[in-house]
mmCIF file of C-alpha atoms in Angstrom:
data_model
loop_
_atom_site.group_PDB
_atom_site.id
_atom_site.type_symbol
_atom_site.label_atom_id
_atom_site.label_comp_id
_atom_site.label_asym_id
_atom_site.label_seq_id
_atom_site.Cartn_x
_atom_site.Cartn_y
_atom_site.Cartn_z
ATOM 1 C CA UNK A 1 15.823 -38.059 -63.924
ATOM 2 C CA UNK A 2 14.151 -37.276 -60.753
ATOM 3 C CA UNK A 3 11.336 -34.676 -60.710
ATOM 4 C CA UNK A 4 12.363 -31.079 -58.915
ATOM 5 C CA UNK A 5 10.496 -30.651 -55.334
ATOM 6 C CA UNK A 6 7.412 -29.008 -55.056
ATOM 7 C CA UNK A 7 7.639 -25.637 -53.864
ATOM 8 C CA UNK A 8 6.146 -25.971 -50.166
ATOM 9 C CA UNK A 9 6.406 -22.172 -49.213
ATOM 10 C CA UNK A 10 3.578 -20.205 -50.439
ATOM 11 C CA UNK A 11 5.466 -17.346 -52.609
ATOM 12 C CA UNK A 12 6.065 -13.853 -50.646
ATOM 13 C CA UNK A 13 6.672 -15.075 -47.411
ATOM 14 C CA UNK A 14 10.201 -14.502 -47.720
ATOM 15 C CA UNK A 15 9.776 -10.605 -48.741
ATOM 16 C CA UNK A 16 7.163 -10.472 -45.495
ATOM 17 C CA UNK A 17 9.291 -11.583 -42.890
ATOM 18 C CA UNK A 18 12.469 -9.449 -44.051
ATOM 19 C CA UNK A 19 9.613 -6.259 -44.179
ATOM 20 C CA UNK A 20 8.236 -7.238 -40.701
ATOM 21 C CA UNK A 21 10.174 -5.541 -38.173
ATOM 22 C CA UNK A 22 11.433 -7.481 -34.662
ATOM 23 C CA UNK A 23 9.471 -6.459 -32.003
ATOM 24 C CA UNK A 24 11.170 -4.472 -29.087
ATOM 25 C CA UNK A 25 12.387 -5.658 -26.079
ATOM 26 C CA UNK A 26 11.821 -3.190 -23.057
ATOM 27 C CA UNK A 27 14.930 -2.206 -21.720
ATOM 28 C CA UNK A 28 16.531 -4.455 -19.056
ATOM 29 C CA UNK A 29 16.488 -3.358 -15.183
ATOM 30 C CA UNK A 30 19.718 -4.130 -13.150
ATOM 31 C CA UNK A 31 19.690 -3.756 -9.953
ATOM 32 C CA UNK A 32 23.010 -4.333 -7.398
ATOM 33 C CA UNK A 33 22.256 -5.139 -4.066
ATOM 34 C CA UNK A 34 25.356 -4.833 -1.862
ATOM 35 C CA UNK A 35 26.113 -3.527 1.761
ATOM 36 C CA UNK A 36 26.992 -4.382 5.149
ATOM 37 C CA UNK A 37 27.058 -7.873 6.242
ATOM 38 C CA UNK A 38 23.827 -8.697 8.338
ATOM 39 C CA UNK A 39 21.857 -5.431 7.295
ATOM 40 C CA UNK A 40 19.587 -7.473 5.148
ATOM 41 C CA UNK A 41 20.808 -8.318 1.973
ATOM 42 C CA UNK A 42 19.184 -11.757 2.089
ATOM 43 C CA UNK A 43 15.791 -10.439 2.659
ATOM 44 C CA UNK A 44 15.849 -7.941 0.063
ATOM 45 C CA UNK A 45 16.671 -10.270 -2.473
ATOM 46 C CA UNK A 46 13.785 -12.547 -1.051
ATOM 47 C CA UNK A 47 11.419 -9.383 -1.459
ATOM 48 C CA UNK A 48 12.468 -8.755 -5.040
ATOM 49 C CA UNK A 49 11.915 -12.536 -6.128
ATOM 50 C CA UNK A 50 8.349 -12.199 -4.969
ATOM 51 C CA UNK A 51 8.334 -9.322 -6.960
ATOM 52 C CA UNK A 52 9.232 -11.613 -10.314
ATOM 53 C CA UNK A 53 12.893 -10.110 -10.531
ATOM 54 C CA UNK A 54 15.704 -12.871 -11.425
ATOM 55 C CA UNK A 55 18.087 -12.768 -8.799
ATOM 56 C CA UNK A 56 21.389 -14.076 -8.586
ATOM 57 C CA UNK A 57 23.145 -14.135 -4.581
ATOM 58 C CA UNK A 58 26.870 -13.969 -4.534
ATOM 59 C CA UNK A 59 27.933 -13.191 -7.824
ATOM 60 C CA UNK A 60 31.474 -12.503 -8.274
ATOM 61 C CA UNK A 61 31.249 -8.992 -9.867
ATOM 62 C CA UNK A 62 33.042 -9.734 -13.408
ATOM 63 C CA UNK A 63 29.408 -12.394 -14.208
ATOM 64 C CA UNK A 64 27.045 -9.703 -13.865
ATOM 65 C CA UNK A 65 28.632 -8.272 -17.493
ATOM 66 C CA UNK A 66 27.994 -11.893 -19.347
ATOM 67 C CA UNK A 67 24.858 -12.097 -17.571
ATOM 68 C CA UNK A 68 23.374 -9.209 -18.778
ATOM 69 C CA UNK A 69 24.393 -10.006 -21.870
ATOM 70 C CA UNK A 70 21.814 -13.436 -21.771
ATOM 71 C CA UNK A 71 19.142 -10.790 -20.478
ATOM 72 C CA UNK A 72 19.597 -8.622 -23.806
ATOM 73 C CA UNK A 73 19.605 -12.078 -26.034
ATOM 74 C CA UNK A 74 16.171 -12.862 -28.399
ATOM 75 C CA UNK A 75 14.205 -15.711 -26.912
ATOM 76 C CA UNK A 76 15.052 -14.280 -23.058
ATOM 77 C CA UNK A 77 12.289 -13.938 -20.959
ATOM 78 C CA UNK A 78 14.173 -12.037 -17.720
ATOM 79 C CA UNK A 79 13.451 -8.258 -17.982
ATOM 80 C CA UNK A 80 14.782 -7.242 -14.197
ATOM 81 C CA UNK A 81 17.716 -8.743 -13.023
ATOM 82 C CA UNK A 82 18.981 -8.220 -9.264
ATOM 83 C CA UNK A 83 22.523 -9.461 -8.210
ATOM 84 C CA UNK A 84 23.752 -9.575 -4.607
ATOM 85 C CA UNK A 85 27.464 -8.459 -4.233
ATOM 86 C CA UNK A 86 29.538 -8.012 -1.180
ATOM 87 C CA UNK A 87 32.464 -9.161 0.341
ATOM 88 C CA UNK A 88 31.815 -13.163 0.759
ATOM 89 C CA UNK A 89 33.225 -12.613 -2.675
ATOM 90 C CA UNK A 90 36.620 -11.857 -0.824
ATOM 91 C CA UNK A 91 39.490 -10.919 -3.784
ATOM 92 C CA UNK A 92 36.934 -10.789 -6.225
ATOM 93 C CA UNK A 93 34.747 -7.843 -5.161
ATOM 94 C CA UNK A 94 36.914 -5.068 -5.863
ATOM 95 C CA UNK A 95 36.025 -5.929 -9.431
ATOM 96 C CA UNK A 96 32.900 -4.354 -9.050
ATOM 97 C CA UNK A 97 33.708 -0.893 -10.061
ATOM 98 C CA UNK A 98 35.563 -2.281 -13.392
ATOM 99 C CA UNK A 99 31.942 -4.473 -14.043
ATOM 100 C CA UNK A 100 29.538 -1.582 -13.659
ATOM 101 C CA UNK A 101 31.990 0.493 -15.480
ATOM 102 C CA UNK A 102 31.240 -2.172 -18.545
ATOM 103 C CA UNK A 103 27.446 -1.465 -17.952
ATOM 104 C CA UNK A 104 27.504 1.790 -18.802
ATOM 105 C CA UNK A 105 29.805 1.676 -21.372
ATOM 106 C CA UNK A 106 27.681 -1.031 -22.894
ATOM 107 C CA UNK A 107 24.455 1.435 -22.226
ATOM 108 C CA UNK A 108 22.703 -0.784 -19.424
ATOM 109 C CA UNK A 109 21.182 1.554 -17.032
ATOM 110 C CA UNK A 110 21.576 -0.027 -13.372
ATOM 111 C CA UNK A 111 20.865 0.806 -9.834
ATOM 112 C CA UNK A 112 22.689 0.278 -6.719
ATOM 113 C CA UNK A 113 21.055 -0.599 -3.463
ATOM 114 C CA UNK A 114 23.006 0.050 -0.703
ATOM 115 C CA UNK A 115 21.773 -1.505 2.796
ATOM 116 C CA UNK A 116 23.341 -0.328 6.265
ATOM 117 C CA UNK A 117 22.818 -0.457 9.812
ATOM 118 C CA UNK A 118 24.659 0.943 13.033
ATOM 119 C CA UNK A 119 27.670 -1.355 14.449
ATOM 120 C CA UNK A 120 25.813 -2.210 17.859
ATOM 121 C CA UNK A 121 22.591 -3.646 15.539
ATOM 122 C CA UNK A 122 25.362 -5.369 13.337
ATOM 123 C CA UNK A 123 27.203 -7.190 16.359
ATOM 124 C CA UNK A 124 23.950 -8.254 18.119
ATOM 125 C CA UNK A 125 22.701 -9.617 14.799
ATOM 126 C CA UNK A 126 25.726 -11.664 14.416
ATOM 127 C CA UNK A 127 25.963 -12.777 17.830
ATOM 128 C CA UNK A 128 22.547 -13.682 17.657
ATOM 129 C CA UNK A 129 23.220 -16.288 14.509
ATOM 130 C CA UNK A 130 26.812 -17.237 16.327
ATOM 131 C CA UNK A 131 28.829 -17.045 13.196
ATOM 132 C CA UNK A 132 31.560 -15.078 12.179
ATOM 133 C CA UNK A 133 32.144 -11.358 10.310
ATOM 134 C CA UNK A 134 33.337 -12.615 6.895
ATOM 135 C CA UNK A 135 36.292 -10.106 7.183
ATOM 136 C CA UNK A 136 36.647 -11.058 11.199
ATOM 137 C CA UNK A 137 39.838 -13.365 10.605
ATOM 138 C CA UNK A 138 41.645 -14.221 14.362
ATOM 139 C CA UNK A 139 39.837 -10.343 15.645
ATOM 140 C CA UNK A 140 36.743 -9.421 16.812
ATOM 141 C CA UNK A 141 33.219 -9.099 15.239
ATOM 142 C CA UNK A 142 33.879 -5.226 15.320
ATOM 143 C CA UNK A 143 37.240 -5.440 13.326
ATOM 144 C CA UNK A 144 35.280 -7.162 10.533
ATOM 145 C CA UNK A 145 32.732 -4.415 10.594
ATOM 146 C CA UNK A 146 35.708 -1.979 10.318
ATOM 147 C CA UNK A 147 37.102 -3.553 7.804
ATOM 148 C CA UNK A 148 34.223 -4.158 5.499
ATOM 149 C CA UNK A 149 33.227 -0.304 5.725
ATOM 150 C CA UNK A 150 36.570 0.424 4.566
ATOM 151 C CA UNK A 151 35.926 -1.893 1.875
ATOM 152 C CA UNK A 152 32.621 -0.561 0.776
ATOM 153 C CA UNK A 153 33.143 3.206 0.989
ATOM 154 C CA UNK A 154 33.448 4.242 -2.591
ATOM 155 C CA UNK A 155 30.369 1.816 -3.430
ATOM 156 C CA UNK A 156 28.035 3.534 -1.000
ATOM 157 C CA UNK A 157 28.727 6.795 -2.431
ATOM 158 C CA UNK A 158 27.271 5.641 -5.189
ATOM 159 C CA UNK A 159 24.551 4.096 -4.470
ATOM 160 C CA UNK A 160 21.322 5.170 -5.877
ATOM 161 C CA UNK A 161 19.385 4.093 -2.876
ATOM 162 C CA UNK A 162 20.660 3.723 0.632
ATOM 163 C CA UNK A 163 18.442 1.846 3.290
ATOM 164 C CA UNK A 164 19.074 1.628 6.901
ATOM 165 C CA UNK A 165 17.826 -1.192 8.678
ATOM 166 C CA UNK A 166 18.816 -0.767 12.634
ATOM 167 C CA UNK A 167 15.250 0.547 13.417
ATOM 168 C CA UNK A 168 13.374 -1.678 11.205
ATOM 169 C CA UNK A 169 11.802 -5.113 11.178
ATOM 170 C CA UNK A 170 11.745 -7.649 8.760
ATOM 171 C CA UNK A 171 8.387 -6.618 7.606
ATOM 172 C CA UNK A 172 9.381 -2.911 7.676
ATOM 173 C CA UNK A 173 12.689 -3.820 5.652
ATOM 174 C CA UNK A 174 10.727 -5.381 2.801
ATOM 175 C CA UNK A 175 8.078 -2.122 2.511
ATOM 176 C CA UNK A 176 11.371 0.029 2.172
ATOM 177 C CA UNK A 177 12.800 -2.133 -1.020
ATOM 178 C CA UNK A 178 9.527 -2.223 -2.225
ATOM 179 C CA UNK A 179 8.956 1.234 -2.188
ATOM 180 C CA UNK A 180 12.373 2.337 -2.998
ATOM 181 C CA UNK A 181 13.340 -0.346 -5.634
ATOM 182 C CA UNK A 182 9.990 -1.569 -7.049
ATOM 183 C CA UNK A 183 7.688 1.248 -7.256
ATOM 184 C CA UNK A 184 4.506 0.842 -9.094
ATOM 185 C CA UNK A 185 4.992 -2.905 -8.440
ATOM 186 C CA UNK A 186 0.732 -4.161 -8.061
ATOM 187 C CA UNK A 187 0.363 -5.220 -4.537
ATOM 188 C CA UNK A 188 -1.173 -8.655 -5.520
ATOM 189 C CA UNK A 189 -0.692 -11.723 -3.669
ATOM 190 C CA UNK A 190 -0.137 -15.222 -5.261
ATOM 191 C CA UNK A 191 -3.512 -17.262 -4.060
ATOM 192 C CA UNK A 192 -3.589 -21.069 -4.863
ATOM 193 C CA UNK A 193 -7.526 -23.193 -4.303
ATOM 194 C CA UNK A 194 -6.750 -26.485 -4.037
ATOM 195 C CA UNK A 195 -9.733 -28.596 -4.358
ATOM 196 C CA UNK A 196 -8.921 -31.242 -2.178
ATOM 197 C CA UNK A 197 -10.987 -34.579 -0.035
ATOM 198 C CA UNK A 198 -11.235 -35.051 3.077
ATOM 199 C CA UNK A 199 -10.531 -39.083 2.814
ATOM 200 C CA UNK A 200 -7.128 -38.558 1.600
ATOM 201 C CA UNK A 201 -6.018 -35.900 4.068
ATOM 202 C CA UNK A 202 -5.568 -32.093 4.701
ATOM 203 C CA UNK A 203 -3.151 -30.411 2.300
ATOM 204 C CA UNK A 204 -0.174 -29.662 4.596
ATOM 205 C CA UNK A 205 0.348 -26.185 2.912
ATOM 206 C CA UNK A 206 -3.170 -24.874 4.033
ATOM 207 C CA UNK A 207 -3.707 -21.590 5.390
ATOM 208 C CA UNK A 208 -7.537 -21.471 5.311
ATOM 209 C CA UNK A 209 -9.714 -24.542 4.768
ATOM 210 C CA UNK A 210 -13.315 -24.480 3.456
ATOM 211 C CA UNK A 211 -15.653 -27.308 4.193
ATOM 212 C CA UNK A 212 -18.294 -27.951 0.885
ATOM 213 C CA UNK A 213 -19.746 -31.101 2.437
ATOM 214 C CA UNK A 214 -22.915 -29.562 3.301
ATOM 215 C CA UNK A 215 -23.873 -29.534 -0.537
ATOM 216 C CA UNK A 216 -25.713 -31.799 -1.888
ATOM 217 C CA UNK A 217 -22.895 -35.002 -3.222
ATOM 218 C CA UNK A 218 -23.514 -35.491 -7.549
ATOM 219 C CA UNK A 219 -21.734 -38.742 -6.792
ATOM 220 C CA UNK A 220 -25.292 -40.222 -5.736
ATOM 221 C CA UNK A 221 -26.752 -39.187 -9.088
ATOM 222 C CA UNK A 222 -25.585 -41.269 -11.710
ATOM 223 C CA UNK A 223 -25.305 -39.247 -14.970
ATOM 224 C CA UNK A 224 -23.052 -37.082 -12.716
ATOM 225 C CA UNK A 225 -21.136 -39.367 -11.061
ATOM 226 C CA UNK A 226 -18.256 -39.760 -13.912
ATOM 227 C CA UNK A 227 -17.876 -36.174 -14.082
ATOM 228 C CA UNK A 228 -15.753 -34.104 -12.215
ATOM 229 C CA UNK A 229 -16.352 -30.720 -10.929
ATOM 230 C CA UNK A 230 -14.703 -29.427 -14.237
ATOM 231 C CA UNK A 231 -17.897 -30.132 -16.169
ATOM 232 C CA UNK A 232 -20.561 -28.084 -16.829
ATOM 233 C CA UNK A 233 -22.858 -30.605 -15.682
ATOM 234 C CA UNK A 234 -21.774 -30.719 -12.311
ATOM 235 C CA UNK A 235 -21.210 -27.073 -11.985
ATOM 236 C CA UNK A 236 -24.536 -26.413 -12.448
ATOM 237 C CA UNK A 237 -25.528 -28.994 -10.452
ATOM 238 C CA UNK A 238 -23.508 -28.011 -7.455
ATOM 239 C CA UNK A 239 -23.738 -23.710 -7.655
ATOM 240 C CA UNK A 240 -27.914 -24.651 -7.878
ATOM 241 C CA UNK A 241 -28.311 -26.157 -4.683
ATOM 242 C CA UNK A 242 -29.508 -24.413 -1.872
ATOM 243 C CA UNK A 243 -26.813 -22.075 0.235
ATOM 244 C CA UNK A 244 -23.801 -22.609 -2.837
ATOM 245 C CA UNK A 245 -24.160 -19.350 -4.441
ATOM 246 C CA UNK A 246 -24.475 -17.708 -0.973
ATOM 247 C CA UNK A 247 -21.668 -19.635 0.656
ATOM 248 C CA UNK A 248 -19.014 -18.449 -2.369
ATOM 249 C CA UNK A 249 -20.365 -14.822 -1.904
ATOM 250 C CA UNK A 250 -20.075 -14.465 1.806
ATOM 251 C CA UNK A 251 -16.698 -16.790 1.841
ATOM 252 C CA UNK A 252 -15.098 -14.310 -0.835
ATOM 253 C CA UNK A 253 -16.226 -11.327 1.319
ATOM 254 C CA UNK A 254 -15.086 -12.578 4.326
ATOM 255 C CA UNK A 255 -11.129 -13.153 2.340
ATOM 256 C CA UNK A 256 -11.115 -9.472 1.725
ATOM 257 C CA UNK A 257 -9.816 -8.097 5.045
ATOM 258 C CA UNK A 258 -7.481 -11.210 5.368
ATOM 259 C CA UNK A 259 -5.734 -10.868 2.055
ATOM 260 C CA UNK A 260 -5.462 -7.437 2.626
ATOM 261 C CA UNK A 261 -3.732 -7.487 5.901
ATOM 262 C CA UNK A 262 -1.345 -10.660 4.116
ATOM 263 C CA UNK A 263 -0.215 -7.779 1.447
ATOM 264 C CA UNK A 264 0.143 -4.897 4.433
ATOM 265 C CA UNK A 265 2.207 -7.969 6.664
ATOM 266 C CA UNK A 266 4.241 -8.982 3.170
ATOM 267 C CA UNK A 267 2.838 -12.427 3.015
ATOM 268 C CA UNK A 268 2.549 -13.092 -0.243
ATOM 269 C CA UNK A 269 1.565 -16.516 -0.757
ATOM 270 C CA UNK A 270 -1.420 -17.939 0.479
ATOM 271 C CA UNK A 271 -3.179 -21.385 -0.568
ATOM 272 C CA UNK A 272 -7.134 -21.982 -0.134
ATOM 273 C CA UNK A 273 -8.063 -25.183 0.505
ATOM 274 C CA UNK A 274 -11.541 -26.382 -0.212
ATOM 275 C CA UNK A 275 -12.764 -30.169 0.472
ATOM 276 C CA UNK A 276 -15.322 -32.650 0.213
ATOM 277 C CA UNK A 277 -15.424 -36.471 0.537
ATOM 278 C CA UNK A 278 -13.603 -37.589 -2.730
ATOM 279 C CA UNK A 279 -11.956 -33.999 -3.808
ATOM 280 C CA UNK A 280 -14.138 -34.555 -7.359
ATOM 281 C CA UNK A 281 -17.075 -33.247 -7.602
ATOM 282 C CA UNK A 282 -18.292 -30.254 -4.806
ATOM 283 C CA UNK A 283 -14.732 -29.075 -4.009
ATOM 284 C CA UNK A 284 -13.532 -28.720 -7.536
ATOM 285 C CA UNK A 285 -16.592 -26.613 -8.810
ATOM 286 C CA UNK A 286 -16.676 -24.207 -5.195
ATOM 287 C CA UNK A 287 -13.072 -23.708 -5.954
ATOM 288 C CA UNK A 288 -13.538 -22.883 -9.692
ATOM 289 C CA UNK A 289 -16.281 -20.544 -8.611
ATOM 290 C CA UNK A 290 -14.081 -18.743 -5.821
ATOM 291 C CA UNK A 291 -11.271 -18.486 -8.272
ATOM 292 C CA UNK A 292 -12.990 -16.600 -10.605
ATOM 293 C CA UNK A 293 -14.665 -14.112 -8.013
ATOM 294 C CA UNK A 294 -11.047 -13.428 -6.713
ATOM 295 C CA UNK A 295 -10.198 -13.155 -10.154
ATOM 296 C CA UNK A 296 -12.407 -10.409 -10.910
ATOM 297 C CA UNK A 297 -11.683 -8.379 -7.922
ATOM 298 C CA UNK A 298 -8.089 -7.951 -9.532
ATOM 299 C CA UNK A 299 -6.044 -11.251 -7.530
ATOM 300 C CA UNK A 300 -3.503 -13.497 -8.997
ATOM 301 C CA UNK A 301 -5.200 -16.843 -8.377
ATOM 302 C CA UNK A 302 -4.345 -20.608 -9.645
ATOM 303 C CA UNK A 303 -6.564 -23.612 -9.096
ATOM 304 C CA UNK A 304 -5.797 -27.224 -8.310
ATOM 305 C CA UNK A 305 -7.499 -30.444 -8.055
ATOM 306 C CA UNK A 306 -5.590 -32.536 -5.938
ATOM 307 C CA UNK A 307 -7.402 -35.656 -5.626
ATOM 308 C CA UNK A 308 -8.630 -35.571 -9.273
ATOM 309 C CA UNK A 309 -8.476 -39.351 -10.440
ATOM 310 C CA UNK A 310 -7.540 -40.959 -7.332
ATOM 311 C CA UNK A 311 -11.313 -42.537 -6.775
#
């Protein structure tokens, strides 16, 4: 007879789990972004993915109901959820009242956002990208205007949020959905250092470049010349020599007024690069170092060693 299996669970845990209670999920935020064709959908969308929202273009309105549904799931990680409806979805979009209508039954708050600009804006814009009104057909650019207001009457009157765009820039476009849409959002750019060397090239992605060659190279000492800027060794090494210390300090400074204006022009991705000869030793610790003094004045900063094993 063969023996019974040892009990493997220490005893209780069962009576612990079924007392522990799930944690919460915050509330899901919907947005709809619909409106006239060539006021700017596109580049509201664009603003909210920098913003971390998930966002779906062209969803034909009866999918925003199923995929709100994966939002709500256990396991989901996507909190805010912006979906970009309008009339490329042709016989599907008058579905949209019956979908939102399903939202609200189902308790989902959502918001509409509602973009518009005059006809004359609307018909330059589209001349200027030479393609058609979606609703033009065999008429003119204006007919397709017509017709799409027609369409999208009873959806504007709803809307929660209404932007017009003739007057405003691209820039000026993205400050209204953030300030309408995303308040409280933390102005923070996305920085990435890459610690790079100048023997294998520039990064192509640059948008400032910092030149560590003037430091002193650990390569020419040999119980540093294994290492990598990543060790303590080296770091120490490198932030002792004369000018390091000073250069980070004044380097950071001087980034202040230039990541501020990115965040006021709504740039918000900007990559640091920062070389020496091989991209091991200087460059990896200087970036390191910058990171973390970016870090502490309250940026969103990631660091890479690009040339990291390629000696």
């Amino acid at each position: 007879m063969s023996e019974p299996s040892p009990i493997t669970v220490p005893q209780g845990i069962a009576e612990i789990e079924a007392a522990t209670p799930a944690p919460e999920r915050a509330d899901p935020e919907v947005l709809v972004i619909t409106g006239m064709s060539g006021a700017g959908r596109t580049r509201a969308a664009g603003v909210l993915e920098d913003l971390d929202w998930f966002v779906v273009d062209n969803l034909p309105p009866l999918m925003i109901v199923p995929l709100v549904d994966l939002m709500t799931k256990a396991g989901s990680s996507v909190e805010r959820l912006a979906v970009v409806v309008d009339v490329r979805g042709r016989e599907y979009f008058p579905e949209l009242a019956e979908a939102l209508g399903h939202l609200r039954s189902g308790g989902v708050t959502y918001r509409i956002l509602f973009l518009d600009a005059s006809d004359e804006v609307l018909v330059r814009r589209f001349e200027s990208v030479r393609r058609p009104h979606p609703l033009q057909g065999e008429g003119r650019i204006l007919d397709g205007i017509a017709a799409e207001r027609r369409v999208l009457d009873s959806i504007a009157e709803r809307a929660d949020v209404v932007v017009d765009t003739t007057d405003l820039s691209v820039h000026d476009l993205a400050k209204e959905v953030r300030d309408a849409v995303a308040a409280g959002s933390v102005d923070t750019l996305r920085i990435n250092i890459v610690a790079f060397g100048f023997k294998y090239g520039l990064p192509l992605d640059a948008d400032h470049v910092a030149d560590v060659r003037f430091l002193a190279n650990p390569y020419w000492i040999s119980e540093l010349r294994h290492l990598t800027g990543q060790d303590e060794a080296v770091r120490s090494y490198v932030l002792g020599r004369p000018g390091a210390t000073e250069f980070v300090e004044r380097y950071v400074a001087a980034l202040e007024p230039v990541l501020a204006g990115y965040v006021a022009e709504e740039k918000r991705y900007v990559t640091i690069a920062v070389g020496c000869t091989g991209g091991k030793h200087r460059s990896v610790a200087i970036a390191g170092e910058i990171a973390e003094r970016l870090r502490a004045a309250g940026q969103r900063v990631t660091v890479a060693a690009r040339d990291l094993g390629k000696e």
